[in-house]
Short mmCIF file of C-alpha atoms in Angstrom, two decimals:
data_model
loop_
_atom_site.label_atom_id
_atom_site.label_comp_id
_atom_site.label_asym_id
_atom_site.label_seq_id
_atom_site.Cartn_x
_atom_site.Cartn_y
_atom_site.Cartn_z
CA UNK A 1 0.03 -0.16 0.04
CA UNK A 2 1.46 3.29 -1.19
CA UNK A 3 0.02 6.86 -0.66
CA UNK A 4 1.34 10.13 -2.05
CA UNK A 5 0.92 13.09 0.14
CA UNK A 6 1.03 16.21 -1.53
CA UNK A 7 1.02 19.54 0.28
CA UNK A 8 2.55 22.82 0.35
CA UNK A 9 4.86 24.49 2.60
CA UNK A 10 3.89 28.19 3.61
CA UNK A 11 7.70 29.56 4.49
CA UNK A 12 11.15 29.26 3.53
CA UNK A 13 11.73 27.40 6.33
CA UNK A 14 9.11 25.28 8.09
CA UNK A 15 8.67 21.85 9.86
CA UNK A 16 4.96 20.57 8.40
CA UNK A 17 3.40 18.00 10.68
CA UNK A 18 2.13 15.06 8.40
CA UNK A 19 1.42 12.72 11.47
CA UNK A 20 -2.28 12.94 10.99
CA UNK A 21 -1.98 12.16 7.48
CA UNK A 22 0.11 9.21 7.89
CA UNK A 23 -1.77 7.64 11.02
CA UNK A 24 -4.96 8.14 8.63
CA UNK A 25 -3.40 5.93 6.16
CA UNK A 26 -2.34 3.12 8.66
CA UNK A 27 -5.62 3.21 9.91
CA UNK A 28 -7.29 3.11 6.47
CA UNK A 29 -4.99 0.25 5.65
CA UNK A 30 -6.60 -2.00 8.35
CA UNK A 31 -3.06 -3.52 8.98
CA UNK A 32 -2.54 -4.81 12.56
CA UNK A 33 1.27 -5.12 12.60
CA UNK A 34 3.57 -4.12 10.35
CA UNK A 35 5.89 -1.31 9.11
CA UNK A 36 5.32 2.20 7.73
CA UNK A 37 8.18 3.79 5.61
CA UNK A 38 7.97 7.48 5.04
CA UNK A 39 10.16 8.79 1.98
CA UNK A 40 10.78 12.50 0.75
CA UNK A 41 11.73 12.88 -2.83
CA UNK A 42 13.11 16.40 -2.45
CA UNK A 43 16.56 17.60 -1.98
CA UNK A 44 16.12 20.84 -0.41
CA UNK A 45 13.69 19.22 2.10
CA UNK A 46 13.93 16.45 4.57
CA UNK A 47 12.39 14.42 7.44
CA UNK A 48 12.35 15.05 11.20
CA UNK A 49 10.87 13.00 13.78
CA UNK A 50 10.52 15.12 16.86
CA UNK A 51 8.36 17.06 19.25
CA UNK A 52 5.55 19.40 17.89
CA UNK A 53 3.79 19.99 21.40
CA UNK A 54 5.33 23.09 21.99
CA UNK A 55 5.70 24.96 18.67
CA UNK A 56 8.95 26.28 20.07
CA UNK A 57 10.81 22.93 19.66
CA UNK A 58 10.25 23.21 15.69
CA UNK A 59 11.32 26.62 15.88
CA UNK A 60 14.57 25.50 17.86
CA UNK A 61 15.27 22.94 15.15
CA UNK A 62 15.01 25.10 12.34
CA UNK A 63 17.16 27.90 13.94
CA UNK A 64 19.80 25.84 14.98
CA UNK A 65 19.97 23.97 11.81
CA UNK A 66 20.19 27.50 9.91
CA UNK A 67 22.79 28.63 12.41
CA UNK A 68 24.97 25.48 11.53
CA UNK A 69 24.44 26.18 7.67
CA UNK A 70 23.72 29.75 7.25
CA UNK A 71 22.35 30.97 3.98
CA UNK A 72 24.81 32.76 2.20
CA UNK A 73 26.73 33.46 -0.87
CA UNK A 74 29.82 31.40 -0.81
CA UNK A 75 28.26 28.00 -1.57
CA UNK A 76 29.81 26.30 -4.83
CA UNK A 77 26.29 25.72 -6.19
CA UNK A 78 25.08 29.01 -7.57
CA UNK A 79 22.65 27.75 -10.15
CA UNK A 80 19.87 28.32 -7.87
CA UNK A 81 19.35 30.86 -4.87
CA UNK A 82 21.49 30.50 -1.61
CA UNK A 83 18.71 29.02 0.33
CA UNK A 84 18.57 26.35 -2.17
CA UNK A 85 22.33 25.55 -1.71
CA UNK A 86 21.98 25.65 2.15
CA UNK A 87 18.86 23.39 1.88
CA UNK A 88 20.85 20.67 -0.10
CA UNK A 89 23.28 20.53 2.75
CA UNK A 90 20.44 20.55 5.41
CA UNK A 91 18.57 17.92 3.91
CA UNK A 92 21.45 15.71 3.82
CA UNK A 93 22.01 16.09 7.45
CA UNK A 94 18.50 15.40 8.65
CA UNK A 95 18.07 12.49 5.81
CA UNK A 96 14.89 11.86 3.77
CA UNK A 97 13.75 8.38 4.80
CA UNK A 98 12.10 7.12 8.07
CA UNK A 99 10.56 3.59 9.38
CA UNK A 100 7.81 3.42 11.65
CA UNK A 101 6.62 0.30 13.47
CA UNK A 102 2.72 -0.42 13.50
CA UNK A 103 1.47 -2.49 16.28
CA UNK A 104 -2.22 -3.17 17.38
CA UNK A 105 -3.23 -1.33 14.33
CA UNK A 106 -1.45 2.02 15.10
CA UNK A 107 1.72 3.82 14.58
CA UNK A 108 4.09 3.18 17.68
CA UNK A 109 5.19 6.89 18.13
CA UNK A 110 6.47 8.36 21.14
CA UNK A 111 3.78 10.77 22.90
CA UNK A 112 5.16 13.93 21.56
CA UNK A 113 6.61 12.65 18.35
CA UNK A 114 5.63 14.26 15.00
CA UNK A 115 6.50 13.40 11.64
CA UNK A 116 7.62 16.33 10.24
CA UNK A 117 8.38 17.52 6.80
CA UNK A 118 11.49 19.85 6.85
CA UNK A 119 11.16 22.59 4.35
CA UNK A 120 14.53 24.20 3.66
CA UNK A 121 13.62 26.13 0.46
CA UNK A 122 10.14 27.05 0.50
CA UNK A 123 7.20 27.98 0.16
CA UNK A 124 6.83 25.15 -2.48
CA UNK A 125 4.62 22.41 -3.88
CA UNK A 126 5.80 19.19 -1.95
CA UNK A 127 4.92 15.54 -1.49
CA UNK A 128 6.17 12.63 0.50
CA UNK A 129 5.40 8.88 -0.04
CA UNK A 130 4.18 6.52 2.78
CA UNK A 131 4.34 2.79 2.41
CA UNK A 132 2.84 0.15 4.58
CA UNK A 133 3.83 -3.56 4.73
CA UNK A 134 2.30 -5.87 6.93
CA UNK A 135 4.69 -8.37 9.03
CA UNK B 1 8.23 -10.09 15.65
CA UNK B 2 8.59 -7.03 17.69
CA UNK B 3 10.66 -6.62 20.62
CA UNK B 4 10.70 -3.24 23.17
CA UNK B 5 14.05 -3.08 24.83
CA UNK B 6 14.03 -1.29 28.16
CA UNK B 7 17.01 0.30 29.79
CA UNK B 8 18.33 3.21 31.87
CA UNK B 9 20.69 5.73 30.67
CA UNK B 10 23.37 6.81 33.13
CA UNK B 11 24.34 10.38 32.21
CA UNK B 12 23.04 13.56 30.68
CA UNK B 13 24.75 12.40 27.39
CA UNK B 14 25.67 8.81 26.62
CA UNK B 15 26.10 6.50 23.86
CA UNK B 16 24.32 3.13 25.09
CA UNK B 17 25.42 -0.19 22.76
CA UNK B 18 22.29 -2.21 22.13
CA UNK B 19 23.79 -4.60 19.72
CA UNK B 20 24.18 -7.56 21.80
CA UNK B 21 20.42 -7.27 22.94
CA UNK B 22 19.38 -6.68 19.18
CA UNK B 23 21.68 -9.62 18.17
CA UNK B 24 20.05 -11.96 20.75
CA UNK B 25 16.60 -10.80 19.47
CA UNK B 26 17.77 -11.74 15.73
CA UNK B 27 19.20 -15.01 16.77
CA UNK B 28 16.10 -15.88 18.87
CA UNK B 29 13.95 -15.14 15.66
CA UNK B 30 15.33 -18.03 13.97
CA UNK B 31 15.12 -16.15 10.95
CA UNK B 32 17.58 -16.70 8.15
CA UNK B 33 17.10 -13.54 5.75
CA UNK B 34 15.25 -10.49 6.41
CA UNK B 35 15.48 -7.04 7.75
CA UNK B 36 15.87 -5.71 11.39
CA UNK B 37 13.98 -2.22 12.16
CA UNK B 38 15.31 -0.23 15.20
CA UNK B 39 13.02 2.82 16.39
CA UNK B 40 13.59 5.37 19.21
CA UNK B 41 10.42 6.53 20.46
CA UNK B 42 12.21 9.53 22.11
CA UNK B 43 12.57 13.30 21.07
CA UNK B 44 15.77 13.66 23.14
CA UNK B 45 17.48 10.75 21.96
CA UNK B 46 18.26 9.16 18.73
CA UNK B 47 20.11 6.28 17.07
CA UNK B 48 23.63 6.28 15.97
CA UNK B 49 25.49 3.47 14.09
CA UNK B 50 29.01 3.81 14.90
CA UNK B 51 32.22 2.27 16.33
CA UNK B 52 32.37 1.47 19.93
CA UNK B 53 35.55 -0.56 19.89
CA UNK B 54 37.59 2.53 21.34
CA UNK B 55 35.30 4.61 24.19
CA UNK B 56 37.15 7.50 22.84
CA UNK B 57 34.88 7.24 19.29
CA UNK B 58 31.69 7.45 21.23
CA UNK B 59 33.23 10.30 23.24
CA UNK B 60 34.17 12.34 20.34
CA UNK B 61 30.83 11.88 18.59
CA UNK B 62 28.97 13.17 21.84
CA UNK B 63 31.40 16.04 22.23
CA UNK B 64 31.30 17.34 18.77
CA UNK B 65 27.60 16.92 18.64
CA UNK B 66 27.28 19.10 21.90
CA UNK B 67 30.09 21.47 20.51
CA UNK B 68 27.45 22.16 17.70
CA UNK B 69 24.48 22.48 19.52
CA UNK B 70 25.44 23.59 22.83
CA UNK B 71 23.28 23.37 26.16
CA UNK B 72 22.75 27.05 26.81
CA UNK B 73 19.90 29.66 27.72
CA UNK B 74 18.81 30.98 24.36
CA UNK B 75 16.39 28.28 23.16
CA UNK B 76 12.90 29.02 22.19
CA UNK B 77 11.73 26.10 23.92
CA UNK B 78 11.89 27.02 27.89
CA UNK B 79 9.32 24.85 29.31
CA UNK B 80 12.04 22.06 30.20
CA UNK B 81 15.63 22.34 30.84
CA UNK B 82 18.41 23.64 28.43
CA UNK B 83 19.67 20.45 27.73
CA UNK B 84 16.38 18.96 26.84
CA UNK B 85 15.77 22.06 24.29
CA UNK B 86 19.30 21.25 22.90
CA UNK B 87 18.34 17.37 22.88
CA UNK B 88 15.33 17.86 20.71
CA UNK B 89 17.74 19.44 17.97
CA UNK B 90 20.53 16.76 18.54
CA UNK B 91 17.91 14.00 18.04
CA UNK B 92 16.74 15.56 14.87
CA UNK B 93 20.07 15.52 13.48
CA UNK B 94 21.20 11.78 14.19
CA UNK B 95 17.63 10.51 13.67
CA UNK B 96 15.31 8.15 15.41
CA UNK B 97 15.04 5.05 12.87
CA UNK B 98 17.57 2.68 11.38
CA UNK B 99 17.49 -0.36 9.24
CA UNK B 100 19.79 -3.59 9.43
CA UNK B 101 20.07 -6.40 7.01
CA UNK B 102 19.72 -10.05 8.31
CA UNK B 103 21.59 -12.64 6.21
CA UNK B 104 22.69 -16.34 7.17
CA UNK B 105 20.86 -15.86 10.51
CA UNK B 106 22.84 -12.75 11.60
CA UNK B 107 22.94 -8.91 11.67
CA UNK B 108 25.40 -7.81 8.62
CA UNK B 109 26.96 -5.02 10.81
CA UNK B 110 30.42 -3.84 9.91
CA UNK B 111 32.92 -5.34 12.53
CA UNK B 112 33.16 -2.14 14.46
CA UNK B 113 29.70 -1.31 14.42
CA UNK B 114 27.47 -0.70 17.43
CA UNK B 115 23.88 0.09 17.57
CA UNK B 116 23.87 3.11 19.74
CA UNK B 117 20.97 5.10 21.55
CA UNK B 118 22.19 8.21 21.82
CA UNK B 119 21.23 9.95 25.18
CA UNK B 120 21.07 13.70 24.88
CA UNK B 121 18.98 14.51 28.18
CA UNK B 122 19.54 11.77 30.61
CA UNK B 123 19.87 9.90 32.90
CA UNK B 124 16.29 8.58 31.89
CA UNK B 125 14.45 5.49 31.55
CA UNK B 126 14.54 4.80 27.92
CA UNK B 127 13.10 2.20 25.50
CA UNK B 128 13.55 1.24 21.81
CA UNK B 129 11.64 -0.93 19.55
CA UNK B 130 13.37 -3.63 17.43
CA UNK B 131 11.19 -5.27 14.74
CA UNK B 132 12.35 -8.26 12.44
CA UNK B 133 10.39 -9.34 9.22
CA UNK B 134 11.67 -11.99 7.03
CA UNK B 135 12.29 -11.63 3.41
CA UNK C 1 17.19 -10.44 -2.59
CA UNK C 2 20.64 -9.21 -1.40
CA UNK C 3 23.37 -7.45 -3.33
CA UNK C 4 26.47 -6.51 -2.17
CA UNK C 5 28.11 -3.45 -4.19
CA UNK C 6 31.84 -3.39 -4.06
CA UNK C 7 33.67 -0.09 -5.02
CA UNK C 8 36.51 2.03 -4.40
CA UNK C 9 36.47 5.56 -3.26
CA UNK C 10 39.22 7.96 -4.83
CA UNK C 11 39.60 10.77 -2.34
CA UNK C 12 39.75 11.61 1.27
CA UNK C 13 36.17 12.98 1.22
CA UNK C 14 33.97 12.28 -1.74
CA UNK C 15 30.29 11.53 -2.57
CA UNK C 16 30.13 8.31 -4.80
CA UNK C 17 26.80 8.04 -6.77
CA UNK C 18 25.57 4.33 -6.69
CA UNK C 19 22.28 5.11 -7.92
CA UNK C 20 22.84 3.32 -11.36
CA UNK C 21 23.89 0.12 -9.43
CA UNK C 22 21.11 0.48 -7.02
CA UNK C 23 18.42 1.02 -10.12
CA UNK C 24 20.18 -2.03 -11.90
CA UNK C 25 19.62 -4.48 -8.91
CA UNK C 26 15.83 -3.16 -8.86
CA UNK C 27 15.37 -3.64 -12.42
CA UNK C 28 17.07 -7.33 -12.40
CA UNK C 29 14.74 -8.32 -9.36
CA UNK C 30 11.68 -7.89 -11.70
CA UNK C 31 9.78 -7.07 -8.68
CA UNK C 32 7.07 -4.51 -9.40
CA UNK C 33 6.10 -3.01 -6.18
CA UNK C 34 8.33 -3.18 -2.54
CA UNK C 35 11.13 -1.53 -0.67
CA UNK C 36 14.71 -1.15 -1.46
CA UNK C 37 16.96 -0.76 1.76
CA UNK C 38 20.66 0.39 1.69
CA UNK C 39 23.23 -0.16 4.14
CA UNK C 40 26.75 1.05 4.70
CA UNK C 41 28.55 -1.29 6.99
CA UNK C 42 31.30 1.51 7.54
CA UNK C 43 31.98 3.81 10.33
CA UNK C 44 33.85 6.47 8.61
CA UNK C 45 31.35 6.52 5.65
CA UNK C 46 27.74 6.90 5.38
CA UNK C 47 24.81 7.56 2.96
CA UNK C 48 23.39 10.75 1.69
CA UNK C 49 20.41 11.06 -0.72
CA UNK C 50 20.76 14.40 -2.54
CA UNK C 51 21.33 15.89 -5.91
CA UNK C 52 24.21 15.17 -7.96
CA UNK C 53 23.25 16.87 -11.07
CA UNK C 54 25.39 19.95 -10.53
CA UNK C 55 28.69 18.58 -9.20
CA UNK C 56 29.01 21.60 -6.94
CA UNK C 57 25.98 20.33 -4.63
CA UNK C 58 28.33 17.33 -3.63
CA UNK C 59 31.10 19.50 -3.03
CA UNK C 60 28.84 21.85 -0.93
CA UNK C 61 27.44 19.11 1.17
CA UNK C 62 31.25 17.39 1.75
CA UNK C 63 32.77 21.23 2.28
CA UNK C 64 30.03 21.98 4.90
CA UNK C 65 30.13 19.02 6.74
CA UNK C 66 33.81 19.33 6.91
CA UNK C 67 33.41 22.87 8.05
CA UNK C 68 31.32 21.45 10.89
CA UNK C 69 33.59 18.68 11.97
CA UNK C 70 36.98 19.96 11.03
CA UNK C 71 39.92 17.23 10.73
CA UNK C 72 41.95 18.37 13.81
CA UNK C 73 44.44 17.16 16.32
CA UNK C 74 42.29 17.41 19.45
CA UNK C 75 40.01 14.41 19.09
CA UNK C 76 39.85 11.75 21.86
CA UNK C 77 39.97 9.07 19.48
CA UNK C 78 43.86 8.87 18.46
CA UNK C 79 44.31 5.39 17.61
CA UNK C 80 43.94 6.32 13.82
CA UNK C 81 44.11 9.51 11.99
CA UNK C 82 42.41 12.77 12.68
CA UNK C 83 40.50 12.52 9.51
CA UNK C 84 39.44 9.08 10.73
CA UNK C 85 38.32 10.66 14.15
CA UNK C 86 36.52 13.04 12.23
CA UNK C 87 35.08 10.48 9.89
CA UNK C 88 33.28 8.91 12.65
CA UNK C 89 31.56 12.08 13.77
CA UNK C 90 30.28 12.75 10.16
CA UNK C 91 29.00 9.25 9.55
CA UNK C 92 26.96 9.63 12.54
CA UNK C 93 25.45 12.87 11.45
CA UNK C 94 24.50 11.65 7.87
CA UNK C 95 23.78 8.05 9.01
CA UNK C 96 24.14 4.47 7.49
CA UNK C 97 20.63 3.22 6.32
CA UNK C 98 18.19 4.33 3.89
CA UNK C 99 15.02 3.16 2.59
CA UNK C 100 13.54 3.65 -1.18
CA UNK C 101 10.26 2.72 -2.55
CA UNK C 102 9.77 0.50 -5.53
CA UNK C 103 6.68 1.40 -7.57
CA UNK C 104 6.02 0.23 -11.30
CA UNK C 105 9.23 -1.71 -11.10
CA UNK C 106 11.35 1.20 -10.62
CA UNK C 107 12.93 3.34 -7.77
CA UNK C 108 10.64 6.43 -6.89
CA UNK C 109 13.47 8.72 -6.44
CA UNK C 110 13.29 12.34 -6.87
CA UNK C 111 14.18 13.54 -10.33
CA UNK C 112 17.70 14.97 -9.09
CA UNK C 113 18.30 12.56 -5.89
CA UNK C 114 21.24 10.48 -6.20
CA UNK C 115 21.86 7.65 -3.72
CA UNK C 116 25.52 8.90 -2.61
CA UNK C 117 28.06 6.96 -0.36
CA UNK C 118 29.70 9.30 1.56
CA UNK C 119 33.37 8.73 2.10
CA UNK C 120 34.98 10.62 4.92
CA UNK C 121 38.30 8.83 5.10
CA UNK C 122 39.50 7.45 2.10
CA UNK C 123 40.47 6.57 -0.48
CA UNK C 124 39.42 2.95 0.31
CA UNK C 125 37.90 -0.14 -0.62
CA UNK C 126 34.06 0.35 0.35
CA UNK C 127 30.97 -1.66 0.07
CA UNK C 128 27.21 -1.20 0.70
CA UNK C 129 24.25 -3.61 0.94
CA UNK C 130 21.18 -3.24 -1.10
CA UNK C 131 18.18 -5.48 0.03
CA UNK C 132 14.79 -5.41 -1.90
CA UNK C 133 11.62 -6.88 -0.54
CA UNK C 134 8.22 -7.16 -2.43
CA UNK C 135 5.08 -5.75 -0.76
#
């Protein structure tokens, strides 16, 4: 079972929580036990699994990653904008694939874990793939 | 097959090697070929797969991540402690899910690879999930 | 289905694109839908999924990671070279496992995504494992 989730990011940098969409997909699948894979096909975005309960946590995550890889003019890749060049590096650090366990028909997430698409060069039309296998 | 491994971290920052527990789970499963998925449900901890043979390597890994994301007072998230706020960012960088190949009844790890839970805000009671599927 | 891909890196730091080898493995498998797992058994190398169309993007990625974790003399791990010690940290940040979706007989990669082995302490003989499961 494969689902493509389309959405739009609304800022240059943003963590978009896709937990509800992915949990709905798991619920619809009627699978009791298995795995759910999430994949980001973008190179200036990535996947972060972290807390979203306090909106300041996503803000810290984005702010710190931006502090580590500042958007600036001295990147080698100058075909696109400086935030695009920085975004490729940020995406490489957070990664683009994640795996989740399904048990008793539900995603086994920690209680404050969201499944966050990390936008590093928005706003843009984005998509992620979610795939479920029983097992 | 799903196993929840409970353990306690013993320091604010620590890499806890869970390789033996996960290898034992793979052995008990009697599965000859397949995949083993490891998942960390915490948001101030993560998973690192790296060398543990020289204890100075885990020390370097923790020290460098702490240098990149110093525990300090200017995080936006101030509901918990500064090390909690820093831990969310560190967890986002190392990630919380990992996949391993099982072949000939064994995990195909590199000879010095450990499966390390990265504690960024301990000491605490922690757990990870390990799941095996044949294939 | 498991494939071990052997190759040699040619520089101290390099992103080696293994997309063609992995796509060929997926094609040979004749599997229409499923998942492809890629695993790096090394502790001074890792996996990065990012753009390779402009060679300056891999250059930026390596350069920025090297800026974050400079090769220098003050690592705790001094059994090997300073670039080995730095490589362990870099590998921990980018990670060693990745998952890809197979649909309609093909890897669902973004149009500019490569599957890049990140060499952080080369040149060396290296290998990665690719495993496919239907589903």
